[in-house]
CSV table of C-alpha atoms and ligand atoms in Angstrom, one decimal:
chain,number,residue,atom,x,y,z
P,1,UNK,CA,-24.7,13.6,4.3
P,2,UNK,CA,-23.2,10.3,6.3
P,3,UNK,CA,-26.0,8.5,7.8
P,4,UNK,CA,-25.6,8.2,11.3
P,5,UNK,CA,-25.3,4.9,12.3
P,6,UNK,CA,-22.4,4.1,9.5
P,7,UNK,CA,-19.2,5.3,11.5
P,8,UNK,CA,-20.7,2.8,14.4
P,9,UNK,CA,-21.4,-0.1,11.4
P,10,UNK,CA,-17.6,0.4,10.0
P,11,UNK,CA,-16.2,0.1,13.2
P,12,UNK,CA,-17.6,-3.4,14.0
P,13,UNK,CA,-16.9,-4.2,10.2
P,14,UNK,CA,-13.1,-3.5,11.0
P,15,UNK,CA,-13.0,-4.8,14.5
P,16,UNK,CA,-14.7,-8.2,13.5
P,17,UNK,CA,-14.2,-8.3,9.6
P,18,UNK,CA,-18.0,-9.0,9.5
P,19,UNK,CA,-21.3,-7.5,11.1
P,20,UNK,CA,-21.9,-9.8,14.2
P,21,UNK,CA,-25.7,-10.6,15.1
P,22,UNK,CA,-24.6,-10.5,19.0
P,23,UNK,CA,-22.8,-7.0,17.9
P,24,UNK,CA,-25.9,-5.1,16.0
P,25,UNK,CA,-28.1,-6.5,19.1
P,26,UNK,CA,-25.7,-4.8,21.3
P,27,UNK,CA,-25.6,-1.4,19.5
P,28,UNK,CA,-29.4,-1.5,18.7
P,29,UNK,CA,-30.0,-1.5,22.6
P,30,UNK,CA,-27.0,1.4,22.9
P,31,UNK,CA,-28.3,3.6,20.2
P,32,UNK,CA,-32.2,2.5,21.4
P,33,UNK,CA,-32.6,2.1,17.8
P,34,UNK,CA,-34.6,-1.1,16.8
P,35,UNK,CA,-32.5,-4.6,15.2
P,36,UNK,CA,-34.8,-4.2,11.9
P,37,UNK,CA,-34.0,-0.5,11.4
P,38,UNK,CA,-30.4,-1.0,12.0
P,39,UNK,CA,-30.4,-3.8,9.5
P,40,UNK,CA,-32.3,-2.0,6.7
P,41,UNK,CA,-29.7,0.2,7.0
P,42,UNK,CA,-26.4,-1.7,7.2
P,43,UNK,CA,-27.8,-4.3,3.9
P,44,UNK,CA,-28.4,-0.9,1.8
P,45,UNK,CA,-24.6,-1.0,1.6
P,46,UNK,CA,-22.9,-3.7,-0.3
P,47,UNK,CA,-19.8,-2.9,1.6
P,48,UNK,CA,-21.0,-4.4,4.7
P,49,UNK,CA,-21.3,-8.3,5.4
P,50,UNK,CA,-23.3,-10.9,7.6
P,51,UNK,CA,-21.4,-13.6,7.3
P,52,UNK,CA,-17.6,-14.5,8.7
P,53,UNK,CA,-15.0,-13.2,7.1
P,54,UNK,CA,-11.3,-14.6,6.2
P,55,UNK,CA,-8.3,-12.9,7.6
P,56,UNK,CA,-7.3,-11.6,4.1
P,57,UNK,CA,-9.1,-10.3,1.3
P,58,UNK,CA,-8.6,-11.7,-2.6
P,59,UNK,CA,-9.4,-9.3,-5.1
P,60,UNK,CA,-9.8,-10.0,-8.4
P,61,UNK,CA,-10.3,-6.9,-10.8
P,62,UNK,CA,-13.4,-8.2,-13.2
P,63,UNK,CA,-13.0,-4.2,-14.6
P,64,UNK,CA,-12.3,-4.7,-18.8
P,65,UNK,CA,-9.3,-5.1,-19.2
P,66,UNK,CA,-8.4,-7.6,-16.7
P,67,UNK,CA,-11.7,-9.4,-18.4
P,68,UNK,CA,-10.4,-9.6,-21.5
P,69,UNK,CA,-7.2,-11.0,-20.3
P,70,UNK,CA,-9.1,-14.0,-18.3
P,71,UNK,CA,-10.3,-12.5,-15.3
P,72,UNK,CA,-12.8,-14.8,-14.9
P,73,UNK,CA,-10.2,-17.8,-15.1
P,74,UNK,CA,-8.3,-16.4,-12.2
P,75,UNK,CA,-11.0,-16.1,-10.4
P,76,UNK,CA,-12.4,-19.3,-11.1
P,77,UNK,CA,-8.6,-20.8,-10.2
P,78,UNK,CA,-8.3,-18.8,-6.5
P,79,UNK,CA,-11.9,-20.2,-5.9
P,80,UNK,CA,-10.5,-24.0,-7.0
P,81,UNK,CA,-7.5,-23.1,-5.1
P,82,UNK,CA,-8.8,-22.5,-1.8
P,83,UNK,CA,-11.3,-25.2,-1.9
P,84,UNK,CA,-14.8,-23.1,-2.5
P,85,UNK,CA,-17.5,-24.4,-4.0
P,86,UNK,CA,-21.0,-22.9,-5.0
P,87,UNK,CA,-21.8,-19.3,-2.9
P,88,UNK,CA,-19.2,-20.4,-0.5
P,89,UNK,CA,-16.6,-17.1,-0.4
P,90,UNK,CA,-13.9,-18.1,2.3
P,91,UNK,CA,-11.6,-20.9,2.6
P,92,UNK,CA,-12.7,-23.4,5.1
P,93,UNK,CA,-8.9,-22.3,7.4
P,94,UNK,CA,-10.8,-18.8,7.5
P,95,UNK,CA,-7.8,-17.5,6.2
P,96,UNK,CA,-8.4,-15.8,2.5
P,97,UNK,CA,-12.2,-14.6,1.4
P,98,UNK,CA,-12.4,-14.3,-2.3
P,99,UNK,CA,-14.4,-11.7,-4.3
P,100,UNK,CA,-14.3,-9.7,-7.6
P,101,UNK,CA,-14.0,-6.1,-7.7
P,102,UNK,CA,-14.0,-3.6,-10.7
P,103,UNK,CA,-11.3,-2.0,-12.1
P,104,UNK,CA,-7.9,-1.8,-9.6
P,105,UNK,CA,-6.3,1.4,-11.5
P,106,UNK,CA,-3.4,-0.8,-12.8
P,107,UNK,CA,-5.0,-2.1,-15.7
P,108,UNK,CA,-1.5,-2.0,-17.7
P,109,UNK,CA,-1.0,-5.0,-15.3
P,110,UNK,CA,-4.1,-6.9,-16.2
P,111,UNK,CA,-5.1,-9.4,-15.1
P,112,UNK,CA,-4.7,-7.7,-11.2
P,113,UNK,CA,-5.1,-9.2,-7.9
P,114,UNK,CA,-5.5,-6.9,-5.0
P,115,UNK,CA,-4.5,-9.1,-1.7
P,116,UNK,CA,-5.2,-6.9,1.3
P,117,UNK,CA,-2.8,-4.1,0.8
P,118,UNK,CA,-0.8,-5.6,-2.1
P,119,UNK,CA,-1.3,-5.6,-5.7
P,120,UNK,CA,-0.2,-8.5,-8.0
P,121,UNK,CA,-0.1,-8.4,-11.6
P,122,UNK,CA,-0.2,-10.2,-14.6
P,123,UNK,CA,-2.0,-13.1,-12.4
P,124,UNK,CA,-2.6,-16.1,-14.9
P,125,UNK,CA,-4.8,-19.2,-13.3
P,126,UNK,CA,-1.1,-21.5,-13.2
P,127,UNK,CA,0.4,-18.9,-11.0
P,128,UNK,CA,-2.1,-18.6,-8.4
P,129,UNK,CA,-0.2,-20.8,-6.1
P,130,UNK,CA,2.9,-18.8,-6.2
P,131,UNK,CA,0.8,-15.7,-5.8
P,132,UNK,CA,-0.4,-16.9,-2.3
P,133,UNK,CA,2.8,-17.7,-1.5
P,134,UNK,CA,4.2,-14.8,-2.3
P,135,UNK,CA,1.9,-12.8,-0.5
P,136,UNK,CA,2.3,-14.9,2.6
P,137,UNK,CA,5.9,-14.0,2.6
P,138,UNK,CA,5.4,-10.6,2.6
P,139,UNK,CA,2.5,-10.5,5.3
P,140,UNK,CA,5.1,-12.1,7.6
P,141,UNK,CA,7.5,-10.0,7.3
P,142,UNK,CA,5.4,-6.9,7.4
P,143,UNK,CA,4.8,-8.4,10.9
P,144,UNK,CA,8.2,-9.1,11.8
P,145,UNK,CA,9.0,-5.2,10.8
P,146,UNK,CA,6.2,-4.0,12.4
P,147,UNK,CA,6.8,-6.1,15.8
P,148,UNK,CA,10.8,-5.0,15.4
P,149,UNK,CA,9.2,-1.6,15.8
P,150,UNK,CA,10.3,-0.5,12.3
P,151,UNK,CA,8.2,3.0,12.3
P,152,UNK,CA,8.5,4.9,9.0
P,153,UNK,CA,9.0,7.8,10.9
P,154,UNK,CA,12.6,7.6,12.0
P,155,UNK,CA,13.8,11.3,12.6
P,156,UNK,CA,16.5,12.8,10.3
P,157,UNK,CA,17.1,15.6,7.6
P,158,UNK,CA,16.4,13.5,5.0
P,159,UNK,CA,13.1,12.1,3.8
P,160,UNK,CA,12.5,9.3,1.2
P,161,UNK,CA,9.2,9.2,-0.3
P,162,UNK,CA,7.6,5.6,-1.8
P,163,UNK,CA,4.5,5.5,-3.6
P,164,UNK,CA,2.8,3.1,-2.6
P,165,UNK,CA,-0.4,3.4,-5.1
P,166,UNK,CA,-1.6,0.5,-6.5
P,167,UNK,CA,0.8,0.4,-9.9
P,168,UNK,CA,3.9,0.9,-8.0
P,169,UNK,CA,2.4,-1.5,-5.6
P,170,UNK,CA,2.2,-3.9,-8.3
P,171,UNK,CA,5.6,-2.8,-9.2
P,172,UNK,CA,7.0,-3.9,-6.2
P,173,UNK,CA,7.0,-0.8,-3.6
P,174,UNK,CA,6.1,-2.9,-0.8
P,175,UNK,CA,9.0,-5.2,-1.2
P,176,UNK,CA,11.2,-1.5,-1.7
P,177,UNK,CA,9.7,-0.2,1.7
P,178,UNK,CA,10.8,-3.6,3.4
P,179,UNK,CA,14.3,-3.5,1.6
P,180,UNK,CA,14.7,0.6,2.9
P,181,UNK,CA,13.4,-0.4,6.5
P,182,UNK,CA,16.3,-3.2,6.4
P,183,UNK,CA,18.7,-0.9,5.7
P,184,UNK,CA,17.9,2.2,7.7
P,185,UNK,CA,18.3,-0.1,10.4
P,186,UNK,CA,21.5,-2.2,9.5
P,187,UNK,CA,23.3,0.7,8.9
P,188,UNK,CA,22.1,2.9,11.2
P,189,UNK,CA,21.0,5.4,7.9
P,190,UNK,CA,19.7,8.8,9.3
P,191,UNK,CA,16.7,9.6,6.9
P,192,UNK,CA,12.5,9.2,7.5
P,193,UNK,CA,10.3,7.0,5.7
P,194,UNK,CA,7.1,8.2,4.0
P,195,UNK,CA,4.9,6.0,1.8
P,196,UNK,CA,2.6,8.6,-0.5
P,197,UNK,CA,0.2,8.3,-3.4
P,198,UNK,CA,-0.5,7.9,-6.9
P,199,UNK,CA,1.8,10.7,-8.9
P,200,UNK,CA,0.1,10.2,-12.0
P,201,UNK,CA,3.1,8.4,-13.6
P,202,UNK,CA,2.4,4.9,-13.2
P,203,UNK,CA,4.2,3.6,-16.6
P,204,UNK,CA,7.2,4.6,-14.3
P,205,UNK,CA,6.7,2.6,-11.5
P,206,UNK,CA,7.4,2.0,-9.0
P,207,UNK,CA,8.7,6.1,-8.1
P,208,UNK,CA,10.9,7.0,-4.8
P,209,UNK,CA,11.9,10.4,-4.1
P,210,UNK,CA,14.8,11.5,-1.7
P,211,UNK,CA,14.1,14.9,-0.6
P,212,UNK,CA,17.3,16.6,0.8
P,213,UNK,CA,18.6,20.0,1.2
P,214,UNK,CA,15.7,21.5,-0.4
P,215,UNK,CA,15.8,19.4,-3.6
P,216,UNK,CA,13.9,16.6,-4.5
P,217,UNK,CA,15.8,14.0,-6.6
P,218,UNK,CA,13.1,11.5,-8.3
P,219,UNK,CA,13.9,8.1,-9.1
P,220,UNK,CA,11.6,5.6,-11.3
P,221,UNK,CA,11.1,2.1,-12.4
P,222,UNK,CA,13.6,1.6,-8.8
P,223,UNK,CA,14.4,-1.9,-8.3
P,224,UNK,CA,16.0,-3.6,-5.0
P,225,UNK,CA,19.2,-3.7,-6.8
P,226,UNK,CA,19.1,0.0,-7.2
P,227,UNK,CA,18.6,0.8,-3.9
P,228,UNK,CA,22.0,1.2,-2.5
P,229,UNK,CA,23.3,3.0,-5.4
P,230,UNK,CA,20.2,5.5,-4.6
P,231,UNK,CA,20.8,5.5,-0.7
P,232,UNK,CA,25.1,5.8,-1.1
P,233,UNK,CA,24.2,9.1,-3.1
P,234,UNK,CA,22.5,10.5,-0.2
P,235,UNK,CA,22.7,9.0,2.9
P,236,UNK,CA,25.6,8.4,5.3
P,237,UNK,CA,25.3,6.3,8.6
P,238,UNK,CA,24.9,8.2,12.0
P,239,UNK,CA,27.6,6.2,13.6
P,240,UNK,CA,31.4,6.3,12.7
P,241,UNK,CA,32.5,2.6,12.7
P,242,UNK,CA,29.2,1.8,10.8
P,243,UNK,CA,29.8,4.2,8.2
P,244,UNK,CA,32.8,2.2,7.8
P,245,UNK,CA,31.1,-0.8,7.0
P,246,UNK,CA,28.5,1.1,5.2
P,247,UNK,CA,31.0,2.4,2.8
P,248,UNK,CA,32.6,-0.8,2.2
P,249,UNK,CA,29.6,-2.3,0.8
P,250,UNK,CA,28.7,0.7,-1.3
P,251,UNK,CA,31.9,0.1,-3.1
P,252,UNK,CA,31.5,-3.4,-3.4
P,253,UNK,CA,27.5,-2.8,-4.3
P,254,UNK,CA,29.9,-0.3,-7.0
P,255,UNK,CA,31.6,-2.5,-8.0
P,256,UNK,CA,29.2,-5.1,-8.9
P,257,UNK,CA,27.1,-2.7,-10.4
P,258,UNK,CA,29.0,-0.6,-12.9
P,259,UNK,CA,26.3,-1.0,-15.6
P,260,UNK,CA,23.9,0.5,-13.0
P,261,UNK,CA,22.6,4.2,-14.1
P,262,UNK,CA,19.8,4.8,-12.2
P,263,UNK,CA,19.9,8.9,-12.4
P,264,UNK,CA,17.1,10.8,-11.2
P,265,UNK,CA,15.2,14.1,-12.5
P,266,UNK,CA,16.4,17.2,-9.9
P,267,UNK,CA,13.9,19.5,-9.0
P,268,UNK,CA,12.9,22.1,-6.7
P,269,UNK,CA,9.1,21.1,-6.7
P,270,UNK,CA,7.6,17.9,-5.5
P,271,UNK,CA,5.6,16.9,-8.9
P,272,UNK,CA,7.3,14.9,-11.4
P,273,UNK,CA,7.1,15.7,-14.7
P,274,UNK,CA,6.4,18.9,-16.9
P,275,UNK,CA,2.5,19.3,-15.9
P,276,UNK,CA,0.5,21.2,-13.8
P,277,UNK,CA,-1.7,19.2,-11.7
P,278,UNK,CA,-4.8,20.7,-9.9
P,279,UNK,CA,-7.0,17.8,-8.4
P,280,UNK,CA,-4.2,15.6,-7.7
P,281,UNK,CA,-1.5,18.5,-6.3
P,282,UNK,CA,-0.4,16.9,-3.3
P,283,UNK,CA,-0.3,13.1,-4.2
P,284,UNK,CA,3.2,11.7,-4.3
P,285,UNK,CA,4.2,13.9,-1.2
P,286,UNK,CA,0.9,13.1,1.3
P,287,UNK,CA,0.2,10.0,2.8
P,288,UNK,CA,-3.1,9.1,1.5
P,289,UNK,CA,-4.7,7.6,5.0
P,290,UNK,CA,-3.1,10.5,6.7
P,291,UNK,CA,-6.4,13.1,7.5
P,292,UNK,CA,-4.7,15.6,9.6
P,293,UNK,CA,-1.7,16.1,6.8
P,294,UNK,CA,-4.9,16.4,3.9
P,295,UNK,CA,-6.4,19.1,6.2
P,296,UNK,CA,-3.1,20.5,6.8
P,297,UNK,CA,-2.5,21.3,3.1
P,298,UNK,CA,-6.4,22.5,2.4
P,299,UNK,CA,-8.1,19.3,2.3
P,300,UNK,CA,-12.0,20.1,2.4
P,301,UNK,CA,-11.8,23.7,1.9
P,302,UNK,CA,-13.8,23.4,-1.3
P,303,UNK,CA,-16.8,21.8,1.0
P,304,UNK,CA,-16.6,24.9,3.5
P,305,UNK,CA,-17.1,27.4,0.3
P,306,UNK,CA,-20.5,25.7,-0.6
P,307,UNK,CA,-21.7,24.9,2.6
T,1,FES,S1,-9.5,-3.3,-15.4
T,1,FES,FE1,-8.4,-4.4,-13.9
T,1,FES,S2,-7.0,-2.9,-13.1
T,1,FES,FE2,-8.2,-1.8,-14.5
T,2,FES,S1,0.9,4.3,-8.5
T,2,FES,FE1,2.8,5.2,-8.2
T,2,FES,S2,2.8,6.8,-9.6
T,2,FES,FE2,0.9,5.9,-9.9
């Protein structure tokens, strides 16, 4: 059972990144519930804070394997980094808050470093530098694509699936989601964009499936430089003269990558792999924040037998 009062408490979390005094004051005297009770119950979750918080969130996996890789060294190198000292948790720019969580699910990529939506792995204390950078890269141009209107929901016959889990995430989906965007759009490429979860494979990542004509052709361990060979096979531009121009670069992409294999398992089913999967059997084709598609394909269904 949900208490009550936590949809109300997460929504002010997400709208200010923090639990504002003036805000609980303001929905004690809506919800005619008194300041101390809505307190007591706000503190009983660890999730919830009182103080400011940055505008992105540092991660750092403390789970065992990442500890025995030197957690606590990267760690102890973000904090240096952005300038904290004793209980202080968020750089004095208000820009990154740092904190340690427990295990990521990507522990073949200890030690991992979960930066808002992105995953880095193999974080050493040297590289922290280049970590930030990196991730500040790719948080402006997620925000370039999503002011360019770059919806992954572009109509067409065609539909590429991207986990975007944390291993492929680590793996360098995010970067792959850009790269597809990119594309779609500079070629005028008629397919739609889904980012899914976990399939279970991780060691493969990260995994992209192109679902056409009732097949469903499964690539792994893609890289950017795979890409084109992967969209050529499938995917022609909607508009004569650029399919021109789109076909000139796949032979040129061709030609300087012969070495290139990059085949993909065929299937008529969804799952990858040999297996049959129960609790997990629609990950790696639903989007995981995506309620409405989880209810769609039977999502609670086990709670409405035992209630
Ligand atoms: S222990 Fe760090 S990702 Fe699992
Ligand atoms: S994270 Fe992509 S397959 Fe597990």
């Amino acid at each position: 059972m949900i208490h009550p009062l936590l949809p109300e408490l997460i929504e002010l979390q997400n709208r200010d990144r923090y639990l504002r005094p003036e805000a609980l004051a303001e929905l004690s005297r809506k919800l005619s519930l008194s300041l101390n009770h809505i307190y007591s119950v706000a503190s009983f979750y660890h999730a919830f804070r009182f103080a400011p918080c940055g505008k992105h969130q540092i991660k750092v996996c403390i789970g065992a394997a990442c500890y025995v890789k030197g957690a606590e060294a990267v760690y102890d190198a973000f904090a240096s980094h952005l300038g904290l000292t004793g209980d202080q948790d968020t750089s004095a720019d208000g820009l990154f808050t740092l904190s340690k969580v427990a295990c990521l699910g990507c522990c073949m990529l200890a030690v991992a470093v979960q930066i808002d939506r992105h995953i880095f792995g193999q974080v050493k204390p040297g590289n922290i530098p280049q970590v930030i950078k990196d991730f500040l890269q790719l948080a402006s141009e997620e925000d370039a694509a999503a002011e360019a209107g770059n919806s992954s929901s572009a109509p067409g016959q065609t539909e590429i699936r991207l986990c975007c889990c944390s291993s492929c995430r680590a793996a360098g989906s995010a970067r792959i989601m850009q790269a597809l965007q990119e594309e779609r759009q500079r070629h005028g490429l008629e397919f739609s964009l889904k980012s899914v979860g976990c399939h279970g494979l991780s060691f493969r990542a990260p995994l992209l499936t192109v679902f056409n004509d009732g097949l469903y052709y499964h690539y792994d361990q893609v890289q950017e430089h795979t890409l084109k060979t992967i969209l050529g096979r499938h995917l022609s531009s909607r508009n004569a003269i650029r399919q021109i121009g789109w076909q000139a670069q796949l032979a040129l992409h061709r030609w300087y990558n012969r070495s290139c294999a990059c085949q993909p398992e065929v299937s008529d089913s969804p799952a990858i792999g040999q297996y049959a999967r129960l609790v997990t059997a629609n990950s790696g084709q639903d989007q995981p924040e995506d309620i409405a598609e989880y209810q769609q394909h039977g999502g609670f269904q086990a709670l409405q037998r035992v209630a």
